[in-house]
């Protein structure tokens, strides 16, 4: 059954409106709780550092002729390698990025495990995947944030931390294009949020369109568009903002970071039909667990998101199966359908694990982020998109749930590969996606908020 009515009335709920459940409810969440306070939970030794990740990838490459490993970029601060791994030689191209936020570390761990299966496995499923898919994965997009050492993050000695942003500094005079939604100068050491750094149409700040990124409000340090509204290209206007697109469009990135450039080049070369990005979310609750299981709400193990949702409502432009008003104006109906199937498929797979842990998937509320991988790149090749949001950034929860988050990711990716390879992804009802409840985010005793934003993805 589909919640058509629910969606229409719930259309205003988006990424930034999902905060609020606090207090006693948050303290009671399960499963796995109660957990130690963050200060005792954080232990980064459970994760692969940059050097260890490189060694693991090289090991896998050396032992298998199925794998192609190459360095496709260098991080802005530490100048550590940005890796790309390709496996399979099928017609369906899948592009995957991980850990673009440094404190969201289980993607690379999952990639290593998946590569081990695909590089050495001989099962019919593995053969079918390698025959039908070409998988291009970037295990760790943000080595600077993943491996922040010492005071400026660049050293080899001192405290090892993980944090969201990279360490690239904006310098007066270097560029005028300081994007308010991507640059964090108030952090302990400044840097960029790389998942706000892409841009939809492939412009860079040095081309003739530079006026798009002019800083017009220096007091607020916001980079708004500085051209008359009638000159804003129609295909750049956000459909939900009829009068004034500036508020939304300033979030489009300038592609100044080497990490963004490496991802963009890798993406365009892969020319993917499917684009998947792995993240961690702020602790979230599954709103329907009390009805199903009794007692307090349980935590959501993961939220998923298709680049499609009620924020794209245009009266006359685009209609997706008569559903949720209108669709994403930058994607074909086919790509939107496949996006919904891609996300719902993983939800269905997790139901097979039985109630209580892996089947507490929720839907991540969608709001356009023009500088993100999914909004900035996927439309360029009309790729279906999926966002993984496993629970807890590492600076919120340390390594406590590492095994669970890696497992849910590995199982999700493997079922995706198998289902694209054998075509069964086409059997998923795309509208079932909307039956997943929206995640409820909360601030609680185990959720340390670090000031970048209340709800993070
Ligand atoms: Zn993220």
Tab-separated table of C-alpha atoms and ligand atoms in Angstrom:
chain	number	residue	atom	x	y	z
A	1	UNK	CA	0.000	0.000	0.000
A	2	UNK	CA	1.288	3.410	-0.883
A	3	UNK	CA	0.879	6.518	1.200
A	4	UNK	CA	-0.199	8.898	-1.489
A	5	UNK	CA	-2.162	11.071	0.876
A	6	UNK	CA	0.561	11.131	3.486
A	7	UNK	CA	3.052	12.365	0.975
A	8	UNK	CA	0.955	15.209	-0.278
A	9	UNK	CA	0.273	16.523	3.189
A	10	UNK	CA	3.812	15.841	4.342
A	11	UNK	CA	5.430	17.679	1.466
A	12	UNK	CA	6.965	20.386	3.602
A	13	UNK	CA	9.064	17.976	5.628
A	14	UNK	CA	12.634	18.104	4.457
A	15	UNK	CA	16.175	17.499	5.545
A	16	UNK	CA	16.352	20.523	7.730
A	17	UNK	CA	13.061	20.064	9.523
A	18	UNK	CA	13.716	16.719	11.106
A	19	UNK	CA	15.115	17.754	14.419
A	20	UNK	CA	13.230	17.654	17.627
A	21	UNK	CA	12.922	14.385	19.502
A	22	UNK	CA	14.832	14.935	22.718
A	23	UNK	CA	14.809	14.093	26.391
A	24	UNK	CA	13.581	10.891	27.903
A	25	UNK	CA	12.747	9.301	24.595
A	26	UNK	CA	16.280	9.686	23.355
A	27	UNK	CA	17.705	8.202	26.549
A	28	UNK	CA	15.610	5.098	26.125
A	29	UNK	CA	16.527	4.173	22.624
A	30	UNK	CA	17.514	0.697	21.607
A	31	UNK	CA	18.927	-1.625	20.356
A	32	UNK	CA	22.392	-1.788	21.799
A	33	UNK	CA	21.795	0.794	24.481
A	34	UNK	CA	22.379	2.216	26.888
A	35	UNK	CA	25.769	3.144	25.520
A	36	UNK	CA	28.774	4.748	27.085
A	37	UNK	CA	29.089	8.511	26.778
A	38	UNK	CA	30.891	9.701	23.680
A	39	UNK	CA	34.041	10.583	25.522
A	40	UNK	CA	34.558	6.921	26.305
A	41	UNK	CA	33.199	5.656	23.007
A	42	UNK	CA	35.588	7.439	20.672
A	43	UNK	CA	38.519	5.250	19.689
A	44	UNK	CA	39.810	5.709	16.203
A	45	UNK	CA	42.119	2.724	16.263
A	46	UNK	CA	39.310	0.602	14.831
A	47	UNK	CA	39.551	2.340	11.462
A	48	UNK	CA	42.053	2.144	8.626
A	49	UNK	CA	44.186	5.268	8.411
A	50	UNK	CA	45.221	6.582	4.999
A	51	UNK	CA	48.378	4.554	4.833
A	52	UNK	CA	46.705	1.349	5.944
A	53	UNK	CA	43.891	1.815	3.448
A	54	UNK	CA	46.391	2.298	0.633
A	55	UNK	CA	48.229	-0.859	1.669
A	56	UNK	CA	45.040	-2.905	1.761
A	57	UNK	CA	43.997	-1.730	-1.675
A	58	UNK	CA	47.422	-2.445	-3.123
A	59	UNK	CA	47.341	-5.922	-1.581
A	60	UNK	CA	43.994	-6.670	-3.185
A	61	UNK	CA	45.173	-5.284	-6.518
A	62	UNK	CA	48.336	-7.362	-6.436
A	63	UNK	CA	46.538	-10.613	-5.751
A	64	UNK	CA	43.826	-10.283	-8.362
A	65	UNK	CA	43.898	-9.507	-12.062
A	66	UNK	CA	40.263	-8.436	-11.870
A	67	UNK	CA	41.077	-5.222	-10.028
A	68	UNK	CA	42.444	-1.987	-11.424
A	69	UNK	CA	43.759	0.432	-8.802
A	70	UNK	CA	44.946	3.929	-9.540
A	71	UNK	CA	45.579	7.174	-7.754
A	72	UNK	CA	43.279	9.767	-9.277
A	73	UNK	CA	44.030	12.713	-7.044
A	74	UNK	CA	45.839	14.152	-4.053
A	75	UNK	CA	44.217	15.676	-1.003
A	76	UNK	CA	44.500	19.427	-0.518
A	77	UNK	CA	46.249	19.462	2.857
A	78	UNK	CA	48.089	16.245	3.617
A	79	UNK	CA	48.686	15.511	-0.053
A	80	UNK	CA	47.632	11.922	0.556
A	81	UNK	CA	46.470	9.753	-2.365
A	82	UNK	CA	42.849	9.649	-3.487
A	83	UNK	CA	42.266	6.146	-4.825
A	84	UNK	CA	39.964	4.748	-7.463
A	85	UNK	CA	39.307	1.032	-7.874
A	86	UNK	CA	37.595	-0.501	-10.897
A	87	UNK	CA	36.326	-4.062	-11.097
A	88	UNK	CA	34.144	-5.883	-13.623
A	89	UNK	CA	33.654	-5.266	-17.323
A	90	UNK	CA	29.926	-5.218	-17.853
A	91	UNK	CA	27.672	-2.725	-19.573
A	92	UNK	CA	26.056	-1.325	-16.444
A	93	UNK	CA	28.328	1.304	-14.940
A	94	UNK	CA	28.161	1.889	-11.179
A	95	UNK	CA	30.045	4.744	-9.526
A	96	UNK	CA	30.474	4.816	-5.726
A	97	UNK	CA	32.094	7.366	-3.420
A	98	UNK	CA	32.847	6.960	0.289
A	99	UNK	CA	33.947	9.104	3.212
A	100	UNK	CA	33.641	12.464	1.530
A	101	UNK	CA	32.997	13.519	5.129
A	102	UNK	CA	36.029	12.498	7.159
A	103	UNK	CA	34.043	11.495	10.242
A	104	UNK	CA	31.935	9.015	8.240
A	105	UNK	CA	34.369	6.139	8.000
A	106	UNK	CA	32.619	2.804	7.447
A	107	UNK	CA	32.313	3.149	3.656
A	108	UNK	CA	35.999	2.347	3.035
A	109	UNK	CA	35.833	-0.587	5.448
A	110	UNK	CA	32.852	-1.915	3.497
A	111	UNK	CA	34.610	-1.353	0.165
A	112	UNK	CA	37.628	-3.405	1.261
A	113	UNK	CA	35.375	-6.307	2.238
A	114	UNK	CA	33.388	-6.085	-0.997
A	115	UNK	CA	36.551	-5.966	-3.071
A	116	UNK	CA	37.872	-9.058	-1.322
A	117	UNK	CA	34.693	-10.920	-2.262
A	118	UNK	CA	34.650	-9.703	-5.865
A	119	UNK	CA	38.383	-10.032	-6.448
A	120	UNK	CA	38.679	-13.605	-5.256
A	121	UNK	CA	35.197	-15.118	-5.243
A	122	UNK	CA	34.168	-17.779	-7.747
A	123	UNK	CA	30.466	-18.104	-7.029
A	124	UNK	CA	27.928	-17.764	-9.860
A	125	UNK	CA	26.765	-14.501	-8.240
A	126	UNK	CA	30.243	-12.996	-8.366
A	127	UNK	CA	30.677	-14.075	-11.983
A	128	UNK	CA	27.353	-12.572	-12.918
A	129	UNK	CA	28.263	-9.281	-11.235
A	130	UNK	CA	31.623	-9.069	-12.991
A	131	UNK	CA	30.082	-9.942	-16.355
A	132	UNK	CA	27.335	-7.365	-16.162
A	133	UNK	CA	28.710	-4.481	-14.108
A	134	UNK	CA	31.658	-2.154	-14.259
A	135	UNK	CA	32.072	-0.879	-10.706
A	136	UNK	CA	34.169	2.215	-10.098
A	137	UNK	CA	34.634	3.000	-6.429
A	138	UNK	CA	36.475	5.756	-4.632
A	139	UNK	CA	37.045	4.249	-1.173
A	140	UNK	CA	37.960	7.519	0.577
A	141	UNK	CA	37.357	10.918	-0.987
A	142	UNK	CA	38.480	13.029	1.986
A	143	UNK	CA	41.842	11.783	3.319
A	144	UNK	CA	42.462	15.082	5.163
A	145	UNK	CA	39.317	14.872	7.279
A	146	UNK	CA	39.685	11.106	7.750
A	147	UNK	CA	43.234	11.389	9.029
A	148	UNK	CA	43.358	14.683	10.882
A	149	UNK	CA	46.530	14.569	13.010
A	150	UNK	CA	47.809	17.232	15.384
A	151	UNK	CA	46.659	20.823	15.532
A	152	UNK	CA	46.441	21.608	11.848
A	153	UNK	CA	45.648	18.075	10.759
A	154	UNK	CA	48.730	17.817	8.583
A	155	UNK	CA	51.264	16.236	10.883
A	156	UNK	CA	52.316	12.697	11.629
A	157	UNK	CA	52.434	13.108	15.374
A	158	UNK	CA	49.819	14.198	17.825
A	159	UNK	CA	46.158	13.438	18.317
A	160	UNK	CA	44.485	11.462	15.527
A	161	UNK	CA	40.938	12.524	14.799
A	162	UNK	CA	38.325	12.343	12.130
A	163	UNK	CA	36.283	15.339	11.154
A	164	UNK	CA	33.819	16.277	8.455
A	165	UNK	CA	35.693	18.864	6.408
A	166	UNK	CA	39.031	18.854	4.594
A	167	UNK	CA	41.888	21.224	5.478
A	168	UNK	CA	41.930	23.433	2.396
A	169	UNK	CA	42.070	27.086	3.465
A	170	UNK	CA	40.329	29.890	1.696
A	171	UNK	CA	42.673	32.750	1.208
A	172	UNK	CA	41.787	36.336	0.534
A	173	UNK	CA	42.846	37.177	-2.962
A	174	UNK	CA	43.160	33.591	-4.042
A	175	UNK	CA	39.577	33.360	-5.130
A	176	UNK	CA	36.445	35.450	-4.610
A	177	UNK	CA	34.274	32.401	-4.491
A	178	UNK	CA	33.821	31.662	-0.868
A	179	UNK	CA	30.781	29.476	-0.688
A	180	UNK	CA	28.876	29.950	2.540
A	181	UNK	CA	27.444	26.473	2.487
A	182	UNK	CA	30.743	24.704	2.021
A	183	UNK	CA	33.461	26.643	3.762
A	184	UNK	CA	33.840	26.420	7.554
A	185	UNK	CA	36.260	28.992	8.818
A	186	UNK	CA	35.067	28.732	12.424
A	187	UNK	CA	36.116	25.129	12.861
A	188	UNK	CA	39.267	24.391	14.893
A	189	UNK	CA	41.093	24.424	11.614
A	190	UNK	CA	39.194	25.690	8.557
A	191	UNK	CA	38.248	23.662	5.534
A	192	UNK	CA	35.569	22.776	3.021
A	193	UNK	CA	32.575	20.503	3.194
A	194	UNK	CA	33.360	18.589	0.026
A	195	UNK	CA	29.799	17.389	-0.401
A	196	UNK	CA	28.821	21.001	-1.078
A	197	UNK	CA	31.664	21.504	-3.497
A	198	UNK	CA	30.362	20.027	-6.767
A	199	UNK	CA	28.292	21.892	-9.243
A	200	UNK	CA	25.409	20.852	-11.368
A	201	UNK	CA	26.491	22.195	-14.702
A	202	UNK	CA	30.221	21.655	-14.495
A	203	UNK	CA	31.294	25.275	-14.255
A	204	UNK	CA	34.412	26.202	-12.387
A	205	UNK	CA	35.038	29.553	-10.694
A	206	UNK	CA	37.526	30.645	-13.288
A	207	UNK	CA	35.250	30.516	-16.279
A	208	UNK	CA	33.106	33.215	-17.813
A	209	UNK	CA	30.209	32.490	-15.451
A	210	UNK	CA	32.108	33.825	-12.468
A	211	UNK	CA	29.383	36.281	-11.548
A	212	UNK	CA	27.333	33.341	-10.305
A	213	UNK	CA	29.520	33.087	-7.256
A	214	UNK	CA	30.135	36.705	-6.380
A	215	UNK	CA	30.150	37.549	-2.709
A	216	UNK	CA	27.582	40.266	-2.233
A	217	UNK	CA	27.082	40.134	1.517
A	218	UNK	CA	30.495	40.356	3.087
A	219	UNK	CA	29.202	40.867	6.584
A	220	UNK	CA	27.457	37.506	6.536
A	221	UNK	CA	30.087	36.063	4.236
A	222	UNK	CA	27.426	34.519	2.091
A	223	UNK	CA	28.087	33.900	-1.548
A	224	UNK	CA	24.902	34.730	-3.368
A	225	UNK	CA	24.276	34.937	-7.027
A	226	UNK	CA	24.948	38.445	-8.172
A	227	UNK	CA	22.997	38.592	-11.381
A	228	UNK	CA	19.435	39.793	-11.994
A	229	UNK	CA	16.840	37.111	-11.433
A	230	UNK	CA	15.604	37.309	-15.022
A	231	UNK	CA	19.069	36.318	-16.183
A	232	UNK	CA	19.276	33.194	-14.051
A	233	UNK	CA	19.062	30.273	-16.481
A	234	UNK	CA	15.728	28.546	-16.138
A	235	UNK	CA	17.208	25.150	-15.574
A	236	UNK	CA	19.051	26.475	-12.526
A	237	UNK	CA	15.999	27.756	-10.731
A	238	UNK	CA	14.811	25.710	-7.878
A	239	UNK	CA	11.205	24.817	-8.573
A	240	UNK	CA	10.179	25.362	-4.977
A	241	UNK	CA	11.438	28.937	-4.983
A	242	UNK	CA	9.481	30.862	-7.583
A	243	UNK	CA	10.425	34.373	-6.643
A	244	UNK	CA	13.935	34.205	-5.363
A	245	UNK	CA	16.259	31.312	-6.241
A	246	UNK	CA	19.275	32.849	-4.551
A	247	UNK	CA	18.670	31.300	-1.183
A	248	UNK	CA	18.935	27.855	-2.640
A	249	UNK	CA	21.413	28.322	-5.416
A	250	UNK	CA	24.194	29.665	-3.263
A	251	UNK	CA	24.730	26.148	-2.060
A	252	UNK	CA	26.084	25.167	-5.460
A	253	UNK	CA	29.793	24.442	-5.186
A	254	UNK	CA	32.695	25.947	-7.041
A	255	UNK	CA	34.731	22.776	-7.616
A	256	UNK	CA	37.885	24.422	-6.239
A	257	UNK	CA	38.986	21.482	-4.129
A	258	UNK	CA	41.250	18.835	-5.667
A	259	UNK	CA	39.051	16.209	-4.032
A	260	UNK	CA	35.962	17.483	-5.856
A	261	UNK	CA	37.879	17.652	-9.103
A	262	UNK	CA	39.103	14.066	-8.705
A	263	UNK	CA	35.577	12.790	-8.047
A	264	UNK	CA	34.150	14.738	-10.965
A	265	UNK	CA	36.765	13.394	-13.369
A	266	UNK	CA	36.344	9.841	-12.109
A	267	UNK	CA	32.576	10.186	-12.395
A	268	UNK	CA	32.553	11.581	-15.914
A	269	UNK	CA	34.985	8.944	-17.112
A	270	UNK	CA	32.909	6.141	-15.592
A	271	UNK	CA	29.782	7.630	-17.215
A	272	UNK	CA	27.626	5.775	-14.689
A	273	UNK	CA	24.070	4.523	-14.921
A	274	UNK	CA	24.027	4.230	-11.134
A	275	UNK	CA	25.613	6.603	-8.588
A	276	UNK	CA	25.895	5.722	-4.888
A	277	UNK	CA	27.338	7.781	-2.050
A	278	UNK	CA	28.011	6.434	1.436
A	279	UNK	CA	27.595	8.582	4.574
A	280	UNK	CA	26.800	8.487	8.275
A	281	UNK	CA	23.896	10.363	9.789
A	282	UNK	CA	23.209	11.984	13.127
A	283	UNK	CA	21.517	9.456	15.469
A	284	UNK	CA	17.995	8.833	14.249
A	285	UNK	CA	14.906	7.036	15.460
A	286	UNK	CA	12.543	4.746	13.607
A	287	UNK	CA	9.133	6.335	14.283
A	288	UNK	CA	7.081	3.159	13.847
A	289	UNK	CA	8.987	0.827	16.151
A	290	UNK	CA	6.727	1.360	19.191
A	291	UNK	CA	3.732	0.215	17.154
A	292	UNK	CA	5.546	-2.860	15.913
A	293	UNK	CA	7.687	-3.908	18.812
A	294	UNK	CA	6.290	-2.170	21.873
A	295	UNK	CA	8.233	0.110	24.164
A	296	UNK	CA	10.262	3.119	23.135
A	297	UNK	CA	11.392	3.956	19.650
A	298	UNK	CA	14.397	2.110	18.310
A	299	UNK	CA	17.302	3.619	16.533
A	300	UNK	CA	17.376	3.517	12.799
A	301	UNK	CA	20.389	1.519	11.631
A	302	UNK	CA	20.437	3.446	8.365
A	303	UNK	CA	18.522	5.948	6.290
A	304	UNK	CA	18.470	5.834	2.523
A	305	UNK	CA	17.531	8.495	0.027
A	306	UNK	CA	16.727	8.763	-3.650
A	307	UNK	CA	17.380	12.166	-5.271
A	308	UNK	CA	13.690	12.624	-5.640
A	309	UNK	CA	11.081	14.066	-3.379
A	310	UNK	CA	8.464	16.584	-2.472
A	311	UNK	CA	10.819	19.517	-2.766
A	312	UNK	CA	10.559	19.108	-6.497
A	313	UNK	CA	7.055	20.304	-7.062
A	314	UNK	CA	6.299	22.031	-10.296
A	315	UNK	CA	2.826	22.372	-11.594
A	316	UNK	CA	3.427	21.838	-15.282
A	317	UNK	CA	6.956	20.662	-15.719
A	318	UNK	CA	7.328	17.073	-14.783
A	319	UNK	CA	5.033	14.424	-13.521
A	320	UNK	CA	6.253	11.218	-11.986
A	321	UNK	CA	3.594	8.557	-12.433
A	322	UNK	CA	1.019	10.979	-11.131
A	323	UNK	CA	2.738	10.759	-7.777
A	324	UNK	CA	4.059	13.345	-5.279
A	325	UNK	CA	3.076	16.140	-7.610
A	326	UNK	CA	6.118	16.313	-9.793
A	327	UNK	CA	9.517	14.782	-9.958
A	328	UNK	CA	13.108	15.890	-10.157
A	329	UNK	CA	13.342	18.187	-13.199
A	330	UNK	CA	16.965	17.271	-13.817
A	331	UNK	CA	16.409	13.536	-14.124
A	332	UNK	CA	14.517	11.428	-16.641
A	333	UNK	CA	11.556	9.399	-15.481
A	334	UNK	CA	13.625	6.278	-16.045
A	335	UNK	CA	16.434	7.499	-13.778
A	336	UNK	CA	13.949	8.527	-11.107
A	337	UNK	CA	12.235	5.150	-11.231
A	338	UNK	CA	15.561	3.358	-10.945
A	339	UNK	CA	16.570	5.621	-8.043
A	340	UNK	CA	13.502	4.642	-6.079
A	341	UNK	CA	14.086	0.956	-6.882
A	342	UNK	CA	17.747	1.204	-5.912
A	343	UNK	CA	16.903	2.492	-2.447
A	344	UNK	CA	13.856	0.345	-1.831
A	345	UNK	CA	15.760	-2.774	-2.876
A	346	UNK	CA	18.191	-2.326	0.012
A	347	UNK	CA	15.339	-1.724	2.423
A	348	UNK	CA	13.666	-4.961	1.304
A	349	UNK	CA	16.881	-6.920	1.637
A	350	UNK	CA	17.369	-5.735	5.206
A	351	UNK	CA	13.905	-6.975	6.151
A	352	UNK	CA	15.243	-10.503	5.555
A	353	UNK	CA	17.491	-10.186	8.597
A	354	UNK	CA	14.568	-10.217	10.991
A	355	UNK	CA	13.127	-7.506	13.121
A	356	UNK	CA	15.336	-5.656	15.566
A	357	UNK	CA	18.547	-4.484	13.950
A	358	UNK	CA	19.048	-4.412	10.212
A	359	UNK	CA	15.447	-3.844	9.339
A	360	UNK	CA	15.041	-0.495	11.024
A	361	UNK	CA	15.721	1.411	7.825
A	362	UNK	CA	14.265	4.866	7.478
A	363	UNK	CA	13.954	7.349	4.669
A	364	UNK	CA	16.203	10.386	4.624
A	365	UNK	CA	14.175	13.521	3.975
A	366	UNK	CA	15.119	15.056	0.701
A	367	UNK	CA	16.093	18.656	0.108
A	368	UNK	CA	18.099	19.778	-2.901
A	369	UNK	CA	21.815	20.378	-2.272
A	370	UNK	CA	23.227	21.598	-5.541
A	371	UNK	CA	26.820	21.140	-4.402
A	372	UNK	CA	26.346	17.499	-3.414
A	373	UNK	CA	27.481	14.446	-5.370
A	374	UNK	CA	23.944	13.296	-6.092
A	375	UNK	CA	22.490	16.660	-7.108
A	376	UNK	CA	25.618	17.992	-8.764
A	377	UNK	CA	26.832	14.953	-10.698
A	378	UNK	CA	24.110	12.316	-11.128
A	379	UNK	CA	22.005	14.489	-13.489
A	380	UNK	CA	24.956	14.848	-15.827
A	381	UNK	CA	24.770	11.195	-16.870
A	382	UNK	CA	21.129	10.674	-15.898
A	383	UNK	CA	22.273	8.154	-13.303
A	384	UNK	CA	19.944	6.677	-10.716
A	385	UNK	CA	21.102	7.786	-7.270
A	386	UNK	CA	21.276	6.426	-3.764
A	387	UNK	CA	22.444	7.854	-0.483
A	388	UNK	CA	23.545	5.568	2.359
A	389	UNK	CA	23.275	7.144	5.811
A	390	UNK	CA	24.416	4.608	8.368
A	391	UNK	CA	24.079	5.802	11.921
A	392	UNK	CA	26.555	7.919	13.901
A	393	UNK	CA	29.472	9.982	12.735
A	394	UNK	CA	32.690	8.750	14.323
A	395	UNK	CA	33.188	11.926	16.313
A	396	UNK	CA	29.747	11.266	17.817
A	397	UNK	CA	30.014	7.575	18.480
A	398	UNK	CA	33.564	6.388	17.923
A	399	UNK	CA	33.902	2.814	16.744
A	400	UNK	CA	31.165	1.279	18.919
A	401	UNK	CA	28.882	0.310	16.091
A	402	UNK	CA	31.556	-0.231	13.471
A	403	UNK	CA	30.764	-3.890	12.773
A	404	UNK	CA	27.054	-3.282	12.406
A	405	UNK	CA	27.491	-0.326	10.088
A	406	UNK	CA	29.990	-2.150	7.882
A	407	UNK	CA	27.714	-5.175	7.671
A	408	UNK	CA	24.621	-3.244	6.698
A	409	UNK	CA	26.686	-1.459	4.043
A	410	UNK	CA	28.284	-4.602	2.609
A	411	UNK	CA	24.949	-6.414	2.433
A	412	UNK	CA	23.311	-3.382	0.846
A	413	UNK	CA	25.940	-2.992	-1.850
A	414	UNK	CA	26.153	-6.716	-2.623
A	415	UNK	CA	22.409	-7.077	-3.043
A	416	UNK	CA	22.450	-3.996	-5.270
A	417	UNK	CA	25.165	-5.449	-7.491
A	418	UNK	CA	23.410	-8.817	-7.723
A	419	UNK	CA	20.062	-7.288	-8.546
A	420	UNK	CA	21.395	-4.987	-11.243
A	421	UNK	CA	23.384	-7.884	-12.689
A	422	UNK	CA	20.449	-10.295	-12.929
A	423	UNK	CA	17.907	-7.622	-13.745
A	424	UNK	CA	15.727	-8.320	-10.719
A	425	UNK	CA	16.011	-4.710	-9.558
A	426	UNK	CA	13.361	-4.034	-12.180
A	427	UNK	CA	10.874	-6.072	-10.117
A	428	UNK	CA	10.998	-3.671	-7.172
A	429	UNK	CA	7.919	-1.457	-6.927
A	430	UNK	CA	9.428	2.031	-6.934
A	431	UNK	CA	6.561	3.526	-4.981
A	432	UNK	CA	7.161	1.193	-2.043
A	433	UNK	CA	10.108	3.446	-1.272
A	434	UNK	CA	7.703	6.012	0.124
A	435	UNK	CA	6.326	3.520	2.639
A	436	UNK	CA	9.593	3.698	4.546
A	437	UNK	CA	9.072	6.097	7.462
A	438	UNK	CA	11.068	9.294	7.588
A	439	UNK	CA	13.863	9.223	10.155
A	440	UNK	CA	13.468	11.335	13.278
A	441	UNK	CA	16.683	12.989	14.371
A	442	UNK	CA	17.401	13.921	17.931
A	443	UNK	CA	19.924	15.502	20.197
A	444	UNK	CA	20.517	13.394	23.237
A	445	UNK	CA	23.128	12.418	25.764
A	446	UNK	CA	24.860	10.238	23.176
A	447	UNK	CA	24.717	12.682	20.354
A	448	UNK	CA	27.401	15.283	20.602
A	449	UNK	CA	26.616	18.181	18.339
A	450	UNK	CA	29.676	19.900	17.030
A	451	UNK	CA	28.187	23.067	15.698
A	452	UNK	CA	28.406	22.619	11.953
A	453	UNK	CA	24.730	21.875	11.664
A	454	UNK	CA	22.098	20.365	13.850
A	455	UNK	CA	21.316	17.411	11.654
A	456	UNK	CA	24.157	16.142	9.553
A	457	UNK	CA	24.389	13.723	6.701
B	1	LIG	ZN1	28.078	12.767	5.039
